[in-house]
Amino acid sequence: MRWIPETLFDALGLRMTYAVDRVLHEARTGHQHLVLFEHTLFGKVLMLDGAIQVTTRDEFIYHEMMTHVPILAHGNARDVLIVGGGDCGIAEEVLKHKAVRRLTQVEIDASVVDFAREHFPAFTGPVLSDPRFELVIDDGMNFVAAPDRRFDVIIVDSTDPHGPGAVLFTYDFYAACKRCLGTAGVMVTQNGVPFLQPDELVASVRHFARLFADAGCYVAAIPTYVGGHMAMGWASDDVSLRALAPETITQRYRGAGQFPTRYWTPEVHCAAFALPRFIAEHVERAKRG
Ligand code: SAM
């Protein structure tokens, strides 16, 4: 039996290791090391550079929370940008919103999308056949630096802040995203697990606070993103969007066709912004600069 370790937290002396039923694909792409394997509990598991990206068993939690929270908080999202998102799991959730007219995904590594086409058809099937979907293979920093239009919602579904993903956690990247956002636009970001990666969250929120009227995060627990709560960064110039009541979100969800979800609900949406004290203290520290 082969065991594959997640090496993301080696520096912390922590390793999750997975018993592999079958390795489906392993390669070094032009940008990163990619391995996909089958696991008894988590199904298909994709790792990039030793970090879990997505599993077929728990993907719904992260994908629903990174999508339905910003889109229903915005309330009138027509143009959406995903930076990263290679496996297309987020794109599949975005396209459930019929009011979304256009979805652009900017992914640096074409082989991740090609690979997802073969191994994650539940995501790529509905996405790649949807005329609203546009795929751009480029570094997200290049795209937002010279955007051809504005977006209502930007979802940064990136790897962690090293290798190709490092630039997606910089002040310059967030400043360029701000220029791409329409008024009352919302940006959300993959921001790690605060218990193990507090500096990642603090650094991003510090940048957000210099650029946006409202900076913070919301949380969800994802079994394969080990270490407790996962933080999703939140940035907007409309301070009211984060504080909408469950009744308002419920109305918007009904208006969006009440598509089925497995984690996200209007109540979970609102509760996700109620941060445990240690995470709230990280956010306050970041906002103090
Ligand atoms: N949900 C996962 C997580 O939280 O770790 C991320 C999933 S998704 C597979 C991450 C994607 O970001 C990868 O496909 C990777 O190629 C892409 N990516 C990394 N750096 C990028 C960059 N600078 N521009 C665009 N895409 C990038």
PDB file of C-alpha atoms and ligand atoms in Angstrom:
ATOM      1  CA  MET A   1       0.000   0.000   0.000  1.00  0.00           C
ATOM      2  CA  ARG A   2       1.394   3.379  -1.004  1.00  0.00           C
ATOM      3  CA  TRP A   3       0.838   6.303   1.371  1.00  0.00           C
ATOM      4  CA  ILE A   4       0.954   9.859   0.014  1.00  0.00           C
ATOM      5  CA  PRO A   5       1.730  12.652   2.496  1.00  0.00           C
ATOM      6  CA  GLU A   6       0.424  16.200   2.393  1.00  0.00           C
ATOM      7  CA  THR A   7       3.677  18.106   2.967  1.00  0.00           C
ATOM      8  CA  LEU A   8       2.088  21.579   3.255  1.00  0.00           C
ATOM      9  CA  PHE A   9       2.592  21.686   7.038  1.00  0.00           C
ATOM     10  CA  ASP A  10       5.961  19.946   7.275  1.00  0.00           C
ATOM     11  CA  ALA A  11       7.484  23.092   8.800  1.00  0.00           C
ATOM     12  CA  LEU A  12       4.949  22.757  11.623  1.00  0.00           C
ATOM     13  CA  GLY A  13       5.854  19.122  12.180  1.00  0.00           C
ATOM     14  CA  LEU A  14       2.426  18.041  10.901  1.00  0.00           C
ATOM     15  CA  ARG A  15       1.719  15.582   8.085  1.00  0.00           C
ATOM     16  CA  MET A  16      -1.600  14.107   6.990  1.00  0.00           C
ATOM     17  CA  THR A  17      -0.902  10.917   5.051  1.00  0.00           C
ATOM     18  CA  TYR A  18      -3.362   9.152   2.762  1.00  0.00           C
ATOM     19  CA  ALA A  19      -3.515   5.405   1.986  1.00  0.00           C
ATOM     20  CA  VAL A  20      -3.689   5.252  -1.800  1.00  0.00           C
ATOM     21  CA  ASP A  21      -6.003   2.746  -3.478  1.00  0.00           C
ATOM     22  CA  ARG A  22      -4.784   3.749  -6.953  1.00  0.00           C
ATOM     23  CA  VAL A  23      -2.704   6.571  -8.431  1.00  0.00           C
ATOM     24  CA  LEU A  24      -4.662   7.818 -11.441  1.00  0.00           C
ATOM     25  CA  HIS A  25      -2.171  10.404 -12.640  1.00  0.00           C
ATOM     26  CA  GLU A  26       1.118  11.908 -11.540  1.00  0.00           C
ATOM     27  CA  ALA A  27       3.146  14.517 -13.432  1.00  0.00           C
ATOM     28  CA  ARG A  28       5.207  17.660 -13.155  1.00  0.00           C
ATOM     29  CA  THR A  29       3.355  20.311 -15.190  1.00  0.00           C
ATOM     30  CA  GLY A  30       4.966  23.521 -16.430  1.00  0.00           C
ATOM     31  CA  HIS A  31       4.077  25.088 -13.080  1.00  0.00           C
ATOM     32  CA  GLN A  32       3.690  22.464 -10.325  1.00  0.00           C
ATOM     33  CA  HIS A  33       3.736  18.790  -9.253  1.00  0.00           C
ATOM     34  CA  LEU A  34       0.320  17.201  -9.746  1.00  0.00           C
ATOM     35  CA  VAL A  35      -0.897  13.875  -8.383  1.00  0.00           C
ATOM     36  CA  LEU A  36      -4.399  12.431  -8.457  1.00  0.00           C
ATOM     37  CA  PHE A  37      -5.223   9.305  -6.503  1.00  0.00           C
ATOM     38  CA  GLU A  38      -8.197   7.311  -5.300  1.00  0.00           C
ATOM     39  CA  HIS A  39      -8.833   7.125  -1.551  1.00  0.00           C
ATOM     40  CA  THR A  40     -11.396   4.904   0.188  1.00  0.00           C
ATOM     41  CA  LEU A  41     -12.992   7.703   2.212  1.00  0.00           C
ATOM     42  CA  PHE A  42     -12.369  10.864   0.128  1.00  0.00           C
ATOM     43  CA  GLY A  43     -12.783   9.431  -3.375  1.00  0.00           C
ATOM     44  CA  LYS A  44     -10.625  11.162  -6.001  1.00  0.00           C
ATOM     45  CA  VAL A  45      -8.017  13.411  -4.362  1.00  0.00           C
ATOM     46  CA  LEU A  46      -6.060  16.073  -6.265  1.00  0.00           C
ATOM     47  CA  MET A  47      -2.782  17.360  -4.785  1.00  0.00           C
ATOM     48  CA  LEU A  48      -0.647  20.170  -6.192  1.00  0.00           C
ATOM     49  CA  ASP A  49       2.878  20.642  -4.805  1.00  0.00           C
ATOM     50  CA  GLY A  50       2.063  18.460  -1.783  1.00  0.00           C
ATOM     51  CA  ALA A  51      -1.145  20.308  -0.845  1.00  0.00           C
ATOM     52  CA  ILE A  52      -4.679  18.922  -1.110  1.00  0.00           C
ATOM     53  CA  GLN A  53      -6.690  20.939  -3.642  1.00  0.00           C
ATOM     54  CA  VAL A  54      -9.968  19.065  -3.970  1.00  0.00           C
ATOM     55  CA  THR A  55     -11.555  15.726  -3.160  1.00  0.00           C
ATOM     56  CA  THR A  56     -14.794  14.411  -4.645  1.00  0.00           C
ATOM     57  CA  ARG A  57     -16.096  13.652  -1.136  1.00  0.00           C
ATOM     58  CA  ASP A  58     -15.854  17.063   0.591  1.00  0.00           C
ATOM     59  CA  GLU A  59     -15.509  19.545  -2.323  1.00  0.00           C
ATOM     60  CA  PHE A  60     -19.091  20.779  -1.901  1.00  0.00           C
ATOM     61  CA  ILE A  61     -18.319  22.644   1.332  1.00  0.00           C
ATOM     62  CA  TYR A  62     -15.577  24.922   0.010  1.00  0.00           C
ATOM     63  CA  HIS A  63     -17.098  25.327  -3.463  1.00  0.00           C
ATOM     64  CA  GLU A  64     -20.556  26.292  -2.174  1.00  0.00           C
ATOM     65  CA  MET A  65     -19.200  28.718   0.459  1.00  0.00           C
ATOM     66  CA  MET A  66     -16.745  30.399  -1.941  1.00  0.00           C
ATOM     67  CA  THR A  67     -19.583  30.922  -4.466  1.00  0.00           C
ATOM     68  CA  HIS A  68     -23.049  31.382  -2.964  1.00  0.00           C
ATOM     69  CA  VAL A  69     -21.906  33.677  -0.133  1.00  0.00           C
ATOM     70  CA  PRO A  70     -20.425  36.437  -2.347  1.00  0.00           C
ATOM     71  CA  ILE A  71     -22.999  36.083  -5.154  1.00  0.00           C
ATOM     72  CA  LEU A  72     -26.094  36.176  -2.928  1.00  0.00           C
ATOM     73  CA  ALA A  73     -24.579  38.857  -0.696  1.00  0.00           C
ATOM     74  CA  HIS A  74     -24.005  41.004  -3.791  1.00  0.00           C
ATOM     75  CA  GLY A  75     -27.579  40.375  -4.903  1.00  0.00           C
ATOM     76  CA  ASN A  76     -27.190  41.408  -8.536  1.00  0.00           C
ATOM     77  CA  ALA A  77     -24.108  39.605  -9.834  1.00  0.00           C
ATOM     78  CA  ARG A  78     -23.992  39.429 -13.639  1.00  0.00           C
ATOM     79  CA  ASP A  79     -20.261  39.304 -14.373  1.00  0.00           C
ATOM     80  CA  VAL A  80     -18.060  36.969 -12.303  1.00  0.00           C
ATOM     81  CA  LEU A  81     -14.303  36.356 -12.396  1.00  0.00           C
ATOM     82  CA  ILE A  82     -12.561  33.270 -10.968  1.00  0.00           C
ATOM     83  CA  VAL A  83      -8.797  33.457 -10.552  1.00  0.00           C
ATOM     84  CA  GLY A  84      -7.328  29.946 -10.399  1.00  0.00           C
ATOM     85  CA  GLY A  85     -10.085  27.375  -9.947  1.00  0.00           C
ATOM     86  CA  GLY A  86      -8.462  24.844 -12.305  1.00  0.00           C
ATOM     87  CA  ASP A  87     -10.654  21.879 -11.296  1.00  0.00           C
ATOM     88  CA  CYS A  88     -13.787  23.925 -12.256  1.00  0.00           C
ATOM     89  CA  GLY A  89     -15.590  23.061  -9.008  1.00  0.00           C
ATOM     90  CA  ILE A  90     -16.223  26.732  -8.241  1.00  0.00           C
ATOM     91  CA  ALA A  91     -17.287  27.482 -11.825  1.00  0.00           C
ATOM     92  CA  GLU A  92     -19.914  24.734 -11.626  1.00  0.00           C
ATOM     93  CA  GLU A  93     -21.457  26.400  -8.566  1.00  0.00           C
ATOM     94  CA  VAL A  94     -21.344  29.914 -10.099  1.00  0.00           C
ATOM     95  CA  LEU A  95     -23.215  28.758 -13.206  1.00  0.00           C
ATOM     96  CA  LYS A  96     -26.109  27.535 -11.005  1.00  0.00           C
ATOM     97  CA  HIS A  97     -26.951  31.258 -10.704  1.00  0.00           C
ATOM     98  CA  LYS A  98     -29.064  31.884 -13.794  1.00  0.00           C
ATOM     99  CA  ALA A  99     -28.703  35.673 -13.410  1.00  0.00           C
ATOM    100  CA  VAL A 100     -24.953  35.383 -14.028  1.00  0.00           C
ATOM    101  CA  ARG A 101     -24.471  36.469 -17.642  1.00  0.00           C
ATOM    102  CA  ARG A 102     -20.752  35.827 -18.009  1.00  0.00           C
ATOM    103  CA  LEU A 103     -18.177  33.822 -16.062  1.00  0.00           C
ATOM    104  CA  THR A 104     -14.470  34.229 -16.798  1.00  0.00           C
ATOM    105  CA  GLN A 105     -11.919  31.838 -15.289  1.00  0.00           C
ATOM    106  CA  VAL A 106      -8.222  32.771 -15.420  1.00  0.00           C
ATOM    107  CA  GLU A 107      -6.083  29.720 -14.717  1.00  0.00           C
ATOM    108  CA  ILE A 108      -2.286  29.647 -15.074  1.00  0.00           C
ATOM    109  CA  ASP A 109      -1.933  25.911 -15.714  1.00  0.00           C
ATOM    110  CA  ALA A 110      -3.870  24.538 -18.702  1.00  0.00           C
ATOM    111  CA  SER A 111      -2.979  20.979 -17.734  1.00  0.00           C
ATOM    112  CA  VAL A 112      -5.020  21.259 -14.517  1.00  0.00           C
ATOM    113  CA  VAL A 113      -8.142  22.033 -16.572  1.00  0.00           C
ATOM    114  CA  ASP A 114      -7.351  19.327 -19.160  1.00  0.00           C
ATOM    115  CA  PHE A 115      -6.827  16.912 -16.379  1.00  0.00           C
ATOM    116  CA  ALA A 116     -10.078  17.942 -14.653  1.00  0.00           C
ATOM    117  CA  ARG A 117     -11.891  17.413 -17.976  1.00  0.00           C
ATOM    118  CA  GLU A 118     -10.941  13.733 -17.740  1.00  0.00           C
ATOM    119  CA  HIS A 119     -11.129  13.120 -13.990  1.00  0.00           C
ATOM    120  CA  PHE A 120     -13.731  15.591 -12.665  1.00  0.00           C
ATOM    121  CA  PRO A 121     -16.472  15.430 -15.336  1.00  0.00           C
ATOM    122  CA  ALA A 122     -19.109  16.325 -12.708  1.00  0.00           C
ATOM    123  CA  PHE A 123     -17.519  19.783 -12.624  1.00  0.00           C
ATOM    124  CA  THR A 124     -16.179  20.256 -16.121  1.00  0.00           C
ATOM    125  CA  GLY A 125     -19.145  18.689 -17.959  1.00  0.00           C
ATOM    126  CA  PRO A 126     -21.719  21.412 -17.145  1.00  0.00           C
ATOM    127  CA  VAL A 127     -19.073  24.159 -17.147  1.00  0.00           C
ATOM    128  CA  LEU A 128     -17.262  23.622 -20.445  1.00  0.00           C
ATOM    129  CA  SER A 129     -20.564  23.233 -22.308  1.00  0.00           C
ATOM    130  CA  ASP A 130     -22.066  26.441 -20.871  1.00  0.00           C
ATOM    131  CA  PRO A 131     -21.932  29.380 -23.378  1.00  0.00           C
ATOM    132  CA  ARG A 132     -21.569  31.841 -20.472  1.00  0.00           C
ATOM    133  CA  PHE A 133     -18.194  30.306 -19.538  1.00  0.00           C
ATOM    134  CA  GLU A 134     -14.885  31.713 -20.806  1.00  0.00           C
ATOM    135  CA  LEU A 135     -11.517  30.133 -19.943  1.00  0.00           C
ATOM    136  CA  VAL A 136      -8.342  32.241 -20.077  1.00  0.00           C
ATOM    137  CA  ILE A 137      -4.991  30.508 -19.562  1.00  0.00           C
ATOM    138  CA  ASP A 138      -2.798  33.151 -17.966  1.00  0.00           C
ATOM    139  CA  ASP A 139      -1.313  34.287 -14.693  1.00  0.00           C
ATOM    140  CA  GLY A 140      -4.142  35.914 -12.755  1.00  0.00           C
ATOM    141  CA  MET A 141      -1.890  38.891 -12.011  1.00  0.00           C
ATOM    142  CA  ASN A 142      -1.478  39.648 -15.720  1.00  0.00           C
ATOM    143  CA  PHE A 143      -5.228  39.423 -16.338  1.00  0.00           C
ATOM    144  CA  VAL A 144      -6.349  41.731 -13.525  1.00  0.00           C
ATOM    145  CA  ALA A 145      -3.539  44.173 -14.331  1.00  0.00           C
ATOM    146  CA  ALA A 146      -5.103  44.844 -17.731  1.00  0.00           C
ATOM    147  CA  PRO A 147      -8.797  43.938 -17.456  1.00  0.00           C
ATOM    148  CA  ASP A 148     -11.120  44.531 -20.432  1.00  0.00           C
ATOM    149  CA  ARG A 149     -14.134  45.022 -18.174  1.00  0.00           C
ATOM    150  CA  ARG A 150     -15.434  45.133 -14.613  1.00  0.00           C
ATOM    151  CA  PHE A 151     -16.768  42.333 -12.469  1.00  0.00           C
ATOM    152  CA  ASP A 152     -19.438  42.184  -9.773  1.00  0.00           C
ATOM    153  CA  VAL A 153     -17.782  39.307  -7.930  1.00  0.00           C
ATOM    154  CA  ILE A 154     -14.155  38.088  -7.956  1.00  0.00           C
ATOM    155  CA  ILE A 155     -13.438  34.620  -6.492  1.00  0.00           C
ATOM    156  CA  VAL A 156      -9.743  33.844  -5.937  1.00  0.00           C
ATOM    157  CA  ASP A 157      -9.600  30.034  -5.787  1.00  0.00           C
ATOM    158  CA  SER A 158      -5.830  29.773  -5.677  1.00  0.00           C
ATOM    159  CA  THR A 159      -3.180  27.434  -4.366  1.00  0.00           C
ATOM    160  CA  ASP A 160      -1.272  28.539  -1.258  1.00  0.00           C
ATOM    161  CA  PRO A 161       1.068  31.576  -1.186  1.00  0.00           C
ATOM    162  CA  HIS A 162       4.091  29.878  -2.694  1.00  0.00           C
ATOM    163  CA  GLY A 163       5.085  28.901  -6.207  1.00  0.00           C
ATOM    164  CA  PRO A 164       2.711  30.214  -8.893  1.00  0.00           C
ATOM    165  CA  GLY A 165       0.108  31.171  -6.237  1.00  0.00           C
ATOM    166  CA  ALA A 166       2.360  33.552  -4.276  1.00  0.00           C
ATOM    167  CA  VAL A 167       1.544  36.598  -6.427  1.00  0.00           C
ATOM    168  CA  LEU A 168      -2.185  36.117  -5.708  1.00  0.00           C
ATOM    169  CA  PHE A 169      -1.629  37.109  -2.060  1.00  0.00           C
ATOM    170  CA  THR A 170       0.165  40.400  -2.785  1.00  0.00           C
ATOM    171  CA  TYR A 171      -0.995  43.990  -2.276  1.00  0.00           C
ATOM    172  CA  ASP A 172      -0.528  44.686  -5.996  1.00  0.00           C
ATOM    173  CA  PHE A 173      -2.774  41.790  -6.973  1.00  0.00           C
ATOM    174  CA  TYR A 174      -5.556  42.857  -4.601  1.00  0.00           C
ATOM    175  CA  ALA A 175      -5.208  46.488  -5.742  1.00  0.00           C
ATOM    176  CA  ALA A 176      -5.582  45.376  -9.358  1.00  0.00           C
ATOM    177  CA  CYS A 177      -8.626  43.278  -8.388  1.00  0.00           C
ATOM    178  CA  LYS A 178     -10.137  46.347  -6.737  1.00  0.00           C
ATOM    179  CA  ARG A 179      -9.772  48.245 -10.045  1.00  0.00           C
ATOM    180  CA  CYS A 180     -11.588  45.372 -11.789  1.00  0.00           C
ATOM    181  CA  LEU A 181     -14.534  45.465  -9.425  1.00  0.00           C
ATOM    182  CA  GLY A 182     -17.682  47.451 -10.113  1.00  0.00           C
ATOM    183  CA  THR A 183     -19.204  49.561  -7.349  1.00  0.00           C
ATOM    184  CA  ALA A 184     -20.432  47.414  -4.450  1.00  0.00           C
ATOM    185  CA  GLY A 185     -18.380  44.574  -5.935  1.00  0.00           C
ATOM    186  CA  VAL A 186     -17.186  41.725  -3.700  1.00  0.00           C
ATOM    187  CA  MET A 187     -13.879  39.826  -3.678  1.00  0.00           C
ATOM    188  CA  VAL A 188     -13.437  36.541  -1.791  1.00  0.00           C
ATOM    189  CA  THR A 189     -10.197  34.602  -1.431  1.00  0.00           C
ATOM    190  CA  GLN A 190      -8.934  31.189  -0.407  1.00  0.00           C
ATOM    191  CA  ASN A 191      -7.073  32.170   2.777  1.00  0.00           C
ATOM    192  CA  GLY A 192      -5.889  29.068   4.496  1.00  0.00           C
ATOM    193  CA  VAL A 193      -6.558  27.586   7.909  1.00  0.00           C
ATOM    194  CA  PRO A 194      -6.021  30.286  10.576  1.00  0.00           C
ATOM    195  CA  PHE A 195      -5.039  27.865  13.348  1.00  0.00           C
ATOM    196  CA  LEU A 196      -2.069  26.649  11.243  1.00  0.00           C
ATOM    197  CA  GLN A 197      -1.606  29.565   8.812  1.00  0.00           C
ATOM    198  CA  PRO A 198      -2.474  32.754  10.787  1.00  0.00           C
ATOM    199  CA  ASP A 199       0.058  34.927   8.928  1.00  0.00           C
ATOM    200  CA  GLU A 200      -1.593  34.157   5.567  1.00  0.00           C
ATOM    201  CA  LEU A 201      -4.920  35.536   6.758  1.00  0.00           C
ATOM    202  CA  VAL A 202      -3.419  38.515   8.593  1.00  0.00           C
ATOM    203  CA  ALA A 203      -1.329  39.535   5.567  1.00  0.00           C
ATOM    204  CA  SER A 204      -4.303  39.413   3.196  1.00  0.00           C
ATOM    205  CA  VAL A 205      -6.731  41.234   5.507  1.00  0.00           C
ATOM    206  CA  ARG A 206      -4.098  43.922   6.119  1.00  0.00           C
ATOM    207  CA  HIS A 207      -3.973  44.508   2.337  1.00  0.00           C
ATOM    208  CA  PHE A 208      -7.782  44.450   2.080  1.00  0.00           C
ATOM    209  CA  ALA A 209      -8.105  47.028   4.871  1.00  0.00           C
ATOM    210  CA  ARG A 210      -5.859  49.463   2.982  1.00  0.00           C
ATOM    211  CA  LEU A 211      -7.923  49.071  -0.205  1.00  0.00           C
ATOM    212  CA  PHE A 212     -11.558  48.452   0.781  1.00  0.00           C
ATOM    213  CA  ALA A 213     -14.119  49.931   3.193  1.00  0.00           C
ATOM    214  CA  ASP A 214     -14.894  46.433   4.494  1.00  0.00           C
ATOM    215  CA  ALA A 215     -12.193  43.803   5.112  1.00  0.00           C
ATOM    216  CA  GLY A 216     -12.482  40.517   6.968  1.00  0.00           C
ATOM    217  CA  CYS A 217     -13.223  36.852   6.448  1.00  0.00           C
ATOM    218  CA  TYR A 218     -15.815  34.139   6.966  1.00  0.00           C
ATOM    219  CA  VAL A 219     -15.234  30.498   7.847  1.00  0.00           C
ATOM    220  CA  ALA A 220     -16.201  26.920   7.111  1.00  0.00           C
ATOM    221  CA  ALA A 221     -14.795  23.554   8.173  1.00  0.00           C
ATOM    222  CA  ILE A 222     -13.494  21.339   5.349  1.00  0.00           C
ATOM    223  CA  PRO A 223     -12.312  17.858   6.413  1.00  0.00           C
ATOM    224  CA  THR A 224      -9.314  17.687   4.046  1.00  0.00           C
ATOM    225  CA  TYR A 225      -8.146  21.250   4.680  1.00  0.00           C
ATOM    226  CA  VAL A 226      -6.839  20.106   8.052  1.00  0.00           C
ATOM    227  CA  GLY A 227      -6.506  22.350  11.086  1.00  0.00           C
ATOM    228  CA  GLY A 228     -10.054  23.419  11.870  1.00  0.00           C
ATOM    229  CA  HIS A 229     -11.789  26.430  10.294  1.00  0.00           C
ATOM    230  CA  MET A 230     -10.837  27.440   6.754  1.00  0.00           C
ATOM    231  CA  ALA A 231     -10.825  31.222   6.261  1.00  0.00           C
ATOM    232  CA  MET A 232     -12.296  32.816   3.154  1.00  0.00           C
ATOM    233  CA  GLY A 233     -11.113  36.403   2.805  1.00  0.00           C
ATOM    234  CA  TRP A 234     -13.795  39.085   2.263  1.00  0.00           C
ATOM    235  CA  ALA A 235     -13.311  42.525   0.729  1.00  0.00           C
ATOM    236  CA  SER A 236     -15.890  45.059  -0.477  1.00  0.00           C
ATOM    237  CA  ASP A 237     -16.611  48.784  -0.406  1.00  0.00           C
ATOM    238  CA  ASP A 238     -20.229  48.051   0.546  1.00  0.00           C
ATOM    239  CA  VAL A 239     -20.125  47.427   4.292  1.00  0.00           C
ATOM    240  CA  SER A 240     -23.787  46.328   4.389  1.00  0.00           C
ATOM    241  CA  LEU A 241     -23.306  43.197   2.274  1.00  0.00           C
ATOM    242  CA  ARG A 242     -21.619  41.209   5.013  1.00  0.00           C
ATOM    243  CA  ALA A 243     -24.395  41.915   7.505  1.00  0.00           C
ATOM    244  CA  LEU A 244     -27.505  40.953   5.525  1.00  0.00           C
ATOM    245  CA  ALA A 245     -30.215  39.088   7.468  1.00  0.00           C
ATOM    246  CA  PRO A 246     -31.027  35.414   6.751  1.00  0.00           C
ATOM    247  CA  GLU A 247     -34.463  36.518   5.531  1.00  0.00           C
ATOM    248  CA  THR A 248     -32.876  38.698   2.831  1.00  0.00           C
ATOM    249  CA  ILE A 249     -30.516  35.897   1.773  1.00  0.00           C
ATOM    250  CA  THR A 250     -33.431  33.435   1.713  1.00  0.00           C
ATOM    251  CA  GLN A 251     -35.393  35.739  -0.594  1.00  0.00           C
ATOM    252  CA  ARG A 252     -32.416  36.079  -2.930  1.00  0.00           C
ATOM    253  CA  TYR A 253     -31.840  32.305  -2.894  1.00  0.00           C
ATOM    254  CA  ARG A 254     -35.478  31.760  -3.853  1.00  0.00           C
ATOM    255  CA  GLY A 255     -35.068  34.349  -6.629  1.00  0.00           C
ATOM    256  CA  ALA A 256     -31.993  32.465  -7.833  1.00  0.00           C
ATOM    257  CA  GLY A 257     -34.067  29.303  -8.289  1.00  0.00           C
ATOM    258  CA  GLN A 258     -33.343  27.615  -4.931  1.00  0.00           C
ATOM    259  CA  PHE A 259     -30.889  25.164  -6.542  1.00  0.00           C
ATOM    260  CA  PRO A 260     -29.922  22.224  -4.297  1.00  0.00           C
ATOM    261  CA  THR A 261     -27.022  22.657  -1.854  1.00  0.00           C
ATOM    262  CA  ARG A 262     -25.394  20.288   0.659  1.00  0.00           C
ATOM    263  CA  TYR A 263     -23.599  22.717   2.997  1.00  0.00           C
ATOM    264  CA  TRP A 264     -24.639  26.300   2.236  1.00  0.00           C
ATOM    265  CA  THR A 265     -27.936  27.552   3.680  1.00  0.00           C
ATOM    266  CA  PRO A 266     -29.044  31.172   4.323  1.00  0.00           C
ATOM    267  CA  GLU A 267     -28.447  30.626   8.054  1.00  0.00           C
ATOM    268  CA  VAL A 268     -24.994  29.021   7.530  1.00  0.00           C
ATOM    269  CA  HIS A 269     -24.175  31.929   5.192  1.00  0.00           C
ATOM    270  CA  CYS A 270     -24.867  34.537   7.892  1.00  0.00           C
ATOM    271  CA  ALA A 271     -23.339  32.482  10.730  1.00  0.00           C
ATOM    272  CA  ALA A 272     -20.090  32.073   8.773  1.00  0.00           C
ATOM    273  CA  PHE A 273     -19.252  35.726   9.486  1.00  0.00           C
ATOM    274  CA  ALA A 274     -19.535  35.171  13.266  1.00  0.00           C
ATOM    275  CA  LEU A 275     -15.849  34.463  13.871  1.00  0.00           C
ATOM    276  CA  PRO A 276     -14.357  32.515  16.770  1.00  0.00           C
ATOM    277  CA  ARG A 277     -12.503  35.006  19.014  1.00  0.00           C
ATOM    278  CA  PHE A 278      -8.960  33.904  18.050  1.00  0.00           C
ATOM    279  CA  ILE A 279      -9.756  34.427  14.344  1.00  0.00           C
ATOM    280  CA  ALA A 280     -11.562  37.723  15.037  1.00  0.00           C
ATOM    281  CA  GLU A 281      -8.446  38.890  16.911  1.00  0.00           C
ATOM    282  CA  HIS A 282      -6.257  38.033  13.886  1.00  0.00           C
ATOM    283  CA  VAL A 283      -8.608  40.105  11.704  1.00  0.00           C
ATOM    284  CA  GLU A 284      -8.614  43.057  14.128  1.00  0.00           C
ATOM    285  CA  ARG A 285      -4.818  42.944  14.384  1.00  0.00           C
ATOM    286  CA  ALA A 286      -4.579  42.956  10.585  1.00  0.00           C
ATOM    287  CA  LYS A 287      -6.947  45.917  10.269  1.00  0.00           C
ATOM    288  CA  ARG A 288      -4.902  47.905  12.791  1.00  0.00           C
ATOM    289  CA  GLY A 289      -2.094  47.540  10.213  1.00  0.00           C
TER     290      GLY A 289
HETATM  291  N1  SAM B   1      -9.386  24.968  -3.502  1.00  0.00           N
HETATM  292  C1  SAM B   1      -8.022  24.773  -3.644  1.00  0.00           C
HETATM  293  C2  SAM B   1      -7.315  25.233  -2.385  1.00  0.00           C
HETATM  294  O1  SAM B   1      -7.974  25.850  -1.588  1.00  0.00           O
HETATM  295  O2  SAM B   1      -6.172  24.930  -2.189  1.00  0.00           O
HETATM  296  C3  SAM B   1      -7.528  25.440  -4.877  1.00  0.00           C
HETATM  297  C4  SAM B   1      -8.020  24.751  -6.038  1.00  0.00           C
HETATM  298  S1  SAM B   1      -7.547  25.253  -7.618  1.00  0.00           S
HETATM  299  C5  SAM B   1      -7.008  23.720  -8.191  1.00  0.00           C
HETATM  300  C6  SAM B   1      -6.076  26.215  -7.505  1.00  0.00           C
HETATM  301  C7  SAM B   1      -5.620  26.648  -8.880  1.00  0.00           C
HETATM  302  O3  SAM B   1      -4.889  27.881  -8.811  1.00  0.00           O
HETATM  303  C8  SAM B   1      -4.654  25.649  -9.557  1.00  0.00           C
HETATM  304  O4  SAM B   1      -5.288  25.091 -10.682  1.00  0.00           O
HETATM  305  C9  SAM B   1      -3.432  26.496  -9.929  1.00  0.00           C
HETATM  306  O5  SAM B   1      -2.877  26.132 -11.167  1.00  0.00           O
HETATM  307  C10 SAM B   1      -4.054  27.899  -9.963  1.00  0.00           C
HETATM  308  N2  SAM B   1      -3.094  28.996  -9.841  1.00  0.00           N
HETATM  309  C11 SAM B   1      -2.004  29.048  -9.026  1.00  0.00           C
HETATM  310  N3  SAM B   1      -1.357  30.219  -9.214  1.00  0.00           N
HETATM  311  C12 SAM B   1      -2.045  30.915 -10.175  1.00  0.00           C
HETATM  312  C13 SAM B   1      -1.872  32.188 -10.794  1.00  0.00           C
HETATM  313  N4  SAM B   1      -0.844  32.979 -10.465  1.00  0.00           N
HETATM  314  N5  SAM B   1      -2.790  32.590 -11.711  1.00  0.00           N
HETATM  315  C14 SAM B   1      -3.840  31.788 -12.038  1.00  0.00           C
HETATM  316  N6  SAM B   1      -4.055  30.548 -11.504  1.00  0.00           N
HETATM  317  C15 SAM B   1      -3.167  30.133 -10.575  1.00  0.00           C
END
